[in-house]
Coordinates of N, CA, C and O in Angstrom, one line a residue:
M1 N -22.5 -46.4 13.7 CA -23.4 -45.7 14.7 C -24.2 -44.7 13.9 O -23.7 -44.0 13.1
Q2 N -25.5 -44.6 14.3 CA -26.3 -43.6 13.7 C -26.4 -42.3 14.6 O -26.6 -42.5 15.8
I3 N -26.3 -41.2 13.9 CA -26.3 -39.9 14.6 C -27.4 -39.0 14.0 O -27.3 -38.8 12.8
F4 N -28.3 -38.5 14.8 CA -29.2 -37.5 14.3 C -28.5 -36.1 14.4 O -27.9 -35.8 15.4
T5 N -28.4 -35.4 13.3 CA -27.6 -34.2 13.2 C -28.6 -33.1 12.7 O -29.0 -33.1 11.6
K6 N -28.9 -32.1 13.6 CA -29.7 -31.0 13.3 C -28.8 -29.8 13.0 O -27.8 -29.6 13.7
Y7 N -29.1 -29.1 11.9 CA -28.2 -27.9 11.6 C -29.1 -26.7 11.3 O -30.3 -26.9 10.9
D8 N -28.7 -25.6 11.7 CA -29.4 -24.3 11.3 C -28.4 -23.2 11.1 O -27.3 -23.2 11.7
T9 N -28.8 -22.3 10.3 CA -28.0 -21.1 10.0 C -27.8 -20.2 11.2 O -28.8 -20.0 11.9
Q10 N -26.6 -19.7 11.4 CA -26.4 -18.8 12.6 C -27.4 -17.6 12.5 O -27.6 -17.1 11.4
E11 N -28.1 -17.3 13.6 CA -29.1 -16.3 13.6 C -28.5 -14.9 13.3 O -29.3 -14.0 12.8
T12 N -27.2 -14.7 13.4 CA -26.6 -13.4 13.2 C -26.4 -13.1 11.7 O -26.1 -12.0 11.3
I13 N -26.6 -14.1 10.8 CA -26.4 -14.0 9.4 C -27.8 -13.5 8.8 O -28.7 -14.3 8.6
T14 N -27.8 -12.2 8.6 CA -29.0 -11.6 8.0 C -28.8 -10.7 6.8 O -29.7 -10.4 6.0
D15 N -27.5 -10.2 6.7 CA -27.2 -9.4 5.6 C -27.3 -10.2 4.3 O -26.9 -11.3 4.1
R16 N -28.0 -9.6 3.3 CA -28.3 -10.2 2.0 C -27.1 -10.9 1.4 O -27.1 -12.0 0.9
E17 N -26.0 -10.1 1.3 CA -24.8 -10.7 0.7 C -24.2 -11.9 1.4 O -23.9 -12.9 0.8
K18 N -24.3 -11.8 2.8 CA -23.8 -13.0 3.6 C -24.8 -14.2 3.4 O -24.3 -15.3 3.4
V19 N -26.1 -13.9 3.4 CA -27.1 -14.9 3.1 C -26.8 -15.7 1.8 O -26.8 -16.9 1.8
M20 N -26.5 -14.9 0.8 CA -26.2 -15.5 -0.5 C -24.9 -16.4 -0.5 O -24.9 -17.4 -1.1
E21 N -23.9 -15.9 0.3 CA -22.7 -16.6 0.4 C -23.0 -18.0 1.2 O -22.5 -19.0 0.8
V22 N -23.8 -17.9 2.2 CA -24.1 -19.1 3.0 C -24.9 -20.1 2.1 O -24.6 -21.3 2.1
R23 N -25.8 -19.6 1.3 CA -26.5 -20.5 0.4 C -25.6 -21.2 -0.6 O -25.8 -22.3 -0.9
Q24 N -24.6 -20.4 -1.1 CA -23.7 -21.1 -2.1 C -22.8 -22.1 -1.4 O -22.7 -23.2 -1.8
V25 N -22.1 -21.7 -0.3 CA -21.2 -22.6 0.4 C -21.9 -23.7 1.0 O -21.6 -24.9 0.9
G26 N -23.0 -23.4 1.7 CA -23.8 -24.4 2.4 C -24.5 -25.3 1.5 O -24.5 -26.6 1.8
G27 N -25.0 -24.8 0.4 CA -25.7 -25.7 -0.6 C -24.7 -26.7 -1.1 O -25.0 -27.9 -1.3
K28 N -23.5 -26.3 -1.5 CA -22.5 -27.2 -2.0 C -22.1 -28.2 -1.0 O -22.0 -29.4 -1.3
Q29 N -22.0 -27.8 0.3 CA -21.6 -28.8 1.3 C -22.7 -29.8 1.6 O -22.5 -31.0 1.8
L30 N -24.0 -29.3 1.6 CA -25.1 -30.2 1.8 C -25.2 -31.3 0.7 O -25.4 -32.4 1.0
Q31 N -24.9 -30.9 -0.5 CA -24.8 -31.8 -1.6 C -23.7 -32.9 -1.4 O -23.9 -34.1 -1.6
E32 N -22.6 -32.4 -0.9 CA -21.5 -33.3 -0.6 C -21.8 -34.3 0.5 O -21.5 -35.5 0.4
I33 N -22.5 -33.8 1.5 CA -23.0 -34.7 2.6 C -24.0 -35.7 2.0 O -23.9 -36.9 2.3
L34 N -24.9 -35.3 1.2 CA -25.9 -36.2 0.6 C -25.3 -37.2 -0.2 O -25.7 -38.4 -0.3
Q35 N -24.2 -36.9 -0.9 CA -23.5 -37.8 -1.8 C -22.4 -38.7 -1.1 O -21.7 -39.5 -1.7
S36 N -22.2 -38.5 0.2 CA -21.2 -39.1 1.0 C -21.4 -40.6 1.2 O -20.5 -41.3 1.6
G37 N -22.7 -41.1 1.0 CA -23.0 -42.4 1.3 C -23.3 -42.7 2.8 O -23.5 -43.8 3.2
K38 N -23.2 -41.6 3.6 CA -23.4 -41.7 5.0 C -24.9 -41.3 5.5 O -25.2 -41.5 6.6
V39 N -25.7 -40.8 4.6 CA -27.0 -40.3 4.9 C -28.1 -41.4 4.9 O -28.2 -42.1 3.8
R40 N -28.8 -41.6 6.0 CA -29.9 -42.6 6.0 C -31.2 -41.9 5.9 O -32.2 -42.5 5.5
A41 N -31.3 -40.6 6.3 CA -32.5 -39.8 6.2 C -32.1 -38.4 6.2 O -31.1 -38.0 6.8
S42 N -33.0 -37.5 5.6 CA -32.7 -36.1 5.7 C -33.9 -35.3 5.4 O -34.9 -35.8 4.9
G43 N -33.9 -34.0 5.8 CA -35.1 -33.2 5.5 C -34.7 -31.8 5.9 O -33.7 -31.5 6.5
V44 N -35.6 -30.9 5.6 CA -35.5 -29.5 6.0 C -36.7 -29.1 6.8 O -37.8 -29.6 6.7
F45 N -36.5 -28.1 7.7 CA -37.6 -27.6 8.6 C -38.3 -26.5 7.8 O -37.7 -25.7 7.2
T46 N -39.6 -26.5 7.9 CA -40.4 -25.5 7.3 C -40.6 -24.2 8.1 O -41.0 -23.2 7.6
D47 N -40.2 -24.3 9.4 CA -40.4 -23.1 10.2 C -39.1 -22.4 10.7 O -39.1 -21.6 11.6
T48 N -38.0 -22.8 10.2 CA -36.7 -22.2 10.5 C -35.7 -22.5 9.4 O -35.9 -23.2 8.5
R49 N -34.5 -21.8 9.5 CA -33.5 -22.0 8.5 C -32.6 -23.1 8.8 O -31.4 -22.9 9.2
G50 N -33.1 -24.3 8.7 CA -32.2 -25.5 9.0 C -32.9 -26.8 8.6 O -33.9 -26.8 7.9
G51 N -32.3 -27.9 9.0 CA -32.8 -29.2 8.6 C -32.0 -30.2 9.4 O -31.4 -29.9 10.5
F52 N -32.1 -31.5 8.9 CA -31.4 -32.6 9.7 C -30.9 -33.6 8.7 O -31.4 -33.7 7.6
F53 N -30.0 -34.4 9.3 CA -29.5 -35.6 8.6 C -29.5 -36.7 9.7 O -29.2 -36.4 10.9
V54 N -29.9 -37.9 9.3 CA -29.5 -39.1 10.1 C -28.3 -39.7 9.4 O -28.4 -40.1 8.2
L55 N -27.2 -39.7 10.1 CA -25.9 -40.2 9.5 C -25.5 -41.5 10.0 O -25.7 -41.8 11.2
D56 N -24.9 -42.4 9.2 CA -24.4 -43.6 9.7 C -22.9 -43.5 9.6 O -22.3 -43.5 8.5
V57 N -22.2 -43.2 10.7 CA -20.8 -42.9 10.8 C -20.1 -43.8 11.8 O -20.8 -44.5 12.6
E58 N -18.8 -43.9 11.7 CA -18.0 -44.7 12.6 C -17.5 -43.9 13.8 O -17.2 -44.5 14.9
S59 N -17.5 -42.5 13.7 CA -16.9 -41.7 14.8 C -17.4 -40.3 14.7 O -17.9 -39.9 13.7
A60 N -17.2 -39.6 15.8 CA -17.5 -38.2 15.8 C -16.7 -37.4 14.8 O -17.1 -36.4 14.3
E61 N -15.5 -37.9 14.6 CA -14.6 -37.2 13.6 C -15.2 -37.2 12.2 O -15.0 -36.2 11.5
E62 N -15.9 -38.2 11.9 CA -16.6 -38.2 10.5 C -17.7 -37.1 10.4 O -17.8 -36.5 9.4
V63 N -18.4 -36.9 11.5 CA -19.4 -35.9 11.5 C -18.7 -34.5 11.4 O -19.1 -33.7 10.6
F64 N -17.6 -34.3 12.1 CA -16.8 -33.1 12.0 C -16.3 -32.9 10.6 O -16.5 -31.8 10.0
D65 N -15.8 -33.9 10.0 CA -15.3 -33.8 8.6 C -16.4 -33.4 7.6 O -16.2 -32.6 6.7
L66 N -17.6 -33.9 7.8 CA -18.7 -33.6 6.9 C -19.2 -32.1 7.1 O -19.5 -31.5 6.1
F67 N -19.1 -31.6 8.3 CA -19.7 -30.3 8.5 C -18.6 -29.2 8.7 O -18.9 -28.0 8.7
S68 N -17.3 -29.5 8.8 CA -16.3 -28.5 9.1 C -16.2 -27.4 8.1 O -16.0 -26.2 8.5
P69 N -16.5 -27.6 6.8 CA -16.4 -26.5 5.8 C -17.5 -25.4 6.1 O -17.3 -24.3 5.5
V70 N -18.5 -25.7 6.8 CA -19.6 -24.7 7.0 C -19.8 -24.4 8.5 O -20.8 -23.7 8.8
L71 N -18.9 -24.8 9.4 CA -19.1 -24.5 10.8 C -19.1 -23.0 11.1 O -19.6 -22.6 12.1
D72 N -18.5 -22.2 10.3 CA -18.6 -20.7 10.5 C -20.0 -20.1 10.2 O -20.3 -19.0 10.6
Y73 N -20.8 -20.9 9.5 CA -22.1 -20.4 9.1 C -23.3 -21.1 9.8 O -24.4 -20.5 9.9
I74 N -23.1 -22.3 10.3 CA -24.2 -23.0 10.9 C -23.8 -23.5 12.3 O -22.7 -23.5 12.7
R75 N -24.9 -23.8 13.0 CA -24.8 -24.4 14.3 C -25.3 -25.9 14.1 O -26.3 -26.1 13.5
I76 N -24.6 -26.9 14.7 CA -25.1 -28.2 14.6 C -25.3 -28.8 16.0 O -24.7 -28.3 17.0
E77 N -26.3 -29.7 16.1 CA -26.6 -30.4 17.3 C -26.7 -31.8 17.0 O -27.3 -32.2 16.0
T78 N -26.1 -32.7 17.7 CA -26.1 -34.1 17.4 C -26.6 -35.0 18.6 O -26.4 -34.6 19.7
H79 N -27.2 -36.1 18.2 CA -27.7 -37.0 19.2 C -27.5 -38.4 18.6 O -28.0 -38.8 17.6
P80 N -26.7 -39.3 19.4 CA -26.6 -40.7 19.0 C -28.0 -41.4 19.0 O -28.8 -41.1 19.9
L81 N -28.2 -42.3 18.1 CA -29.5 -43.0 18.1 C -29.3 -44.5 18.4 O -28.3 -45.1 18.1
T82 N -30.4 -45.0 18.9 CA -30.5 -46.5 19.0 C -31.9 -46.9 18.6 O -32.7 -46.0 18.3
T83 N -32.3 -48.1 18.7 CA -33.6 -48.6 18.3 C -34.6 -48.5 19.4 O -34.2 -48.6 20.6
V84 N -35.9 -48.5 19.0 CA -36.9 -48.7 20.0 C -36.9 -50.0 20.7 O -37.1 -50.2 21.9
E85 N -36.4 -51.0 20.0 CA -36.3 -52.4 20.5 C -35.2 -52.4 21.7 O -35.4 -53.0 22.7
K86 N -34.2 -51.6 21.5 CA -33.1 -51.5 22.5 C -33.7 -50.8 23.8 O -33.5 -51.3 24.9
L87 N -34.5 -49.8 23.6 CA -35.2 -49.2 24.7 C -36.1 -50.2 25.4 O -36.2 -50.3 26.6
G88 N -36.9 -51.0 24.6 CA -37.7 -52.0 25.2 C -37.0 -53.0 26.0 O -37.4 -53.4 27.1
E89 N -35.8 -53.4 25.6 CA -35.0 -54.4 26.3 C -34.6 -53.7 27.7 O -34.6 -54.4 28.7
F90 N -34.2 -52.5 27.6 CA -33.8 -51.8 28.8 C -34.9 -51.7 29.8 O -34.8 -52.0 31.0
L91 N -36.1 -51.3 29.3 CA -37.3 -51.1 30.2 C -37.7 -52.5 30.8 O -38.0 -52.5 32.0
E92 N -37.5 -53.5 30.0 CA -37.9 -54.8 30.5 C -36.9 -55.2 31.7 O -37.3 -55.7 32.7
R93 N -35.6 -55.0 31.4 CA -34.6 -55.3 32.5 C -34.8 -54.5 33.7 O -34.8 -55.0 34.8
D94 N -35.1 -53.2 33.5 CA -35.3 -52.3 34.6 C -36.5 -52.7 35.4 O -36.5 -52.6 36.7
A95 N -37.6 -53.1 34.8 CA -38.8 -53.5 35.5 C -38.6 -54.7 36.4 O -39.2 -54.9 37.4
T96 N -37.6 -55.6 36.0 CA -37.3 -56.7 36.8 C -36.2 -56.5 37.8 O -35.8 -57.4 38.5
G97 N -35.7 -55.3 37.8 CA -34.6 -54.9 38.8 C -33.2 -55.4 38.3 O -32.3 -55.3 39.1
A98 N -33.1 -55.7 37.1 CA -31.8 -56.3 36.6 C -31.0 -55.2 35.8 O -30.0 -55.5 35.2
A99 N -31.5 -54.0 35.8 CA -30.8 -52.9 35.0 C -29.5 -52.6 35.8 O -29.4 -52.7 37.0
G100 N -28.5 -52.2 35.0 CA -27.3 -51.8 35.6 C -26.2 -51.9 34.8 O -25.2 -51.7 34.4

């Protein structure tokens, strides 16, 4: 299953020493996530302290395992993904009254 995972640094982390700690710990963990073989797409946001991954995982527990080392520093938001084709199939069924 593919999961869109948005992450951003906790807004309360502003102290320079804590920021540097987050960069060290977070950077290491982001590299581990990138090397996990689970990443299908990734990027960083230019307007905030965060980014995203599209992960290919078997369970929510895998997402937890990937992010648990940095959960004290970041907030994550996840959304399961499906294809546009799947949406088209649903809309077609719905239009004919066969959805359900």
